[in-house]
Amino acid sequence: MLVVTTENIAGYHIDKVLGQTFGVTVRSRGIGGNITASLRSIFGGEIKEYTEMIEDARKAAIDRMIQMRMQWGRMPS
């Protein structure tokens, strides 16, 4: 079983769609991270504190999507 975030998969023919899954998460920086990020925004460039937070949130959301799909796979159809 493949769990993907797209409608089509290059090189594959989809025989059956079992359902839609989703994973969401909301993250917040602590006050220290927000202060550091604010100072970085003054001088321009990448705000690494937020980049890391977004990457972590994306990974958590994908993990939740896969967990949801695996739970559906255990349910009788």
Tab-separated table of C-alpha atoms in Angstrom:
chain	number	residue	atom	x	y	z
A	1	MET	CA	0.000	0.000	0.000
A	2	LEU	CA	1.308	3.432	-0.915
A	3	VAL	CA	0.323	6.517	1.045
A	4	VAL	CA	0.941	9.643	-1.018
A	5	THR	CA	0.057	13.320	-0.957
A	6	THR	CA	-0.737	13.540	-4.676
A	7	GLU	CA	-3.534	12.342	-6.935
A	8	ASN	CA	-1.203	10.581	-9.381
A	9	ILE	CA	1.991	8.569	-9.009
A	10	ALA	CA	4.381	8.548	-11.956
A	11	GLY	CA	4.953	5.012	-13.222
A	12	TYR	CA	1.998	3.503	-11.332
A	13	HIS	CA	-1.541	2.636	-12.329
A	14	ILE	CA	-4.042	3.188	-9.521
A	15	ASP	CA	-6.550	0.333	-9.343
A	16	LYS	CA	-8.403	1.411	-6.224
A	17	VAL	CA	-8.528	4.471	-4.000
A	18	LEU	CA	-9.208	3.455	-0.421
A	19	GLY	CA	-9.900	6.909	0.930
A	20	GLN	CA	-8.510	10.265	1.798
A	21	THR	CA	-6.262	10.762	4.783
A	22	PHE	CA	-4.909	13.912	6.294
A	23	GLY	CA	-2.560	14.957	9.029
A	24	VAL	CA	-2.387	18.367	10.629
A	25	THR	CA	-0.326	19.881	13.391
A	26	VAL	CA	0.156	23.357	14.798
A	27	ARG	CA	3.441	24.378	16.352
A	28	SER	CA	4.625	27.475	18.155
A	29	ARG	CA	8.088	28.730	19.039
A	30	GLY	CA	8.920	29.593	22.606
A	31	ILE	CA	9.571	33.203	23.533
A	32	GLY	CA	13.345	32.791	23.096
A	33	GLY	CA	12.937	31.366	19.591
A	34	ASN	CA	10.509	34.142	18.645
A	35	ILE	CA	12.886	36.849	19.875
A	36	THR	CA	15.793	35.314	17.962
A	37	ALA	CA	13.639	34.961	14.840
A	38	SER	CA	12.483	38.579	15.159
A	39	LEU	CA	16.078	39.788	15.333
A	40	ARG	CA	16.972	37.709	12.259
A	41	SER	CA	14.042	39.195	10.335
A	42	ILE	CA	15.436	42.689	10.872
A	43	PHE	CA	18.635	41.776	9.054
A	44	GLY	CA	16.994	39.614	6.371
A	45	GLY	CA	17.755	36.084	5.255
A	46	GLU	CA	16.405	32.728	6.308
A	47	ILE	CA	14.810	32.497	9.728
A	48	LYS	CA	16.173	29.079	10.698
A	49	GLU	CA	14.075	28.799	13.851
A	50	TYR	CA	10.869	28.917	11.808
A	51	THR	CA	12.263	26.724	9.019
A	52	GLU	CA	13.044	23.971	11.542
A	53	MET	CA	9.626	24.356	13.148
A	54	ILE	CA	7.867	24.052	9.775
A	55	GLU	CA	9.933	20.981	8.821
A	56	ASP	CA	9.084	19.321	12.151
A	57	ALA	CA	5.382	20.161	11.730
A	58	ARG	CA	5.355	18.721	8.197
A	59	LYS	CA	6.968	15.472	9.369
A	60	ALA	CA	4.465	15.178	12.228
A	61	ALA	CA	1.526	15.777	9.859
A	62	ILE	CA	2.739	13.117	7.410
A	63	ASP	CA	3.267	10.659	10.287
A	64	ARG	CA	-0.311	11.304	11.428
A	65	MET	CA	-1.594	10.797	7.891
A	66	ILE	CA	0.146	7.412	7.701
A	67	GLN	CA	-1.120	6.397	11.159
A	68	MET	CA	-4.688	7.265	10.132
A	69	ARG	CA	-4.366	5.228	6.943
A	70	MET	CA	-2.946	2.248	8.829
A	71	GLN	CA	-5.887	2.371	11.263
A	72	TRP	CA	-8.306	2.319	8.314
A	73	GLY	CA	-6.466	-0.709	6.933
A	74	ARG	CA	-7.265	-2.648	10.116
A	75	MET	CA	-10.982	-1.884	9.924
A	76	PRO	CA	-13.264	-4.378	8.188
A	77	SER	CA	-14.622	-3.038	4.899
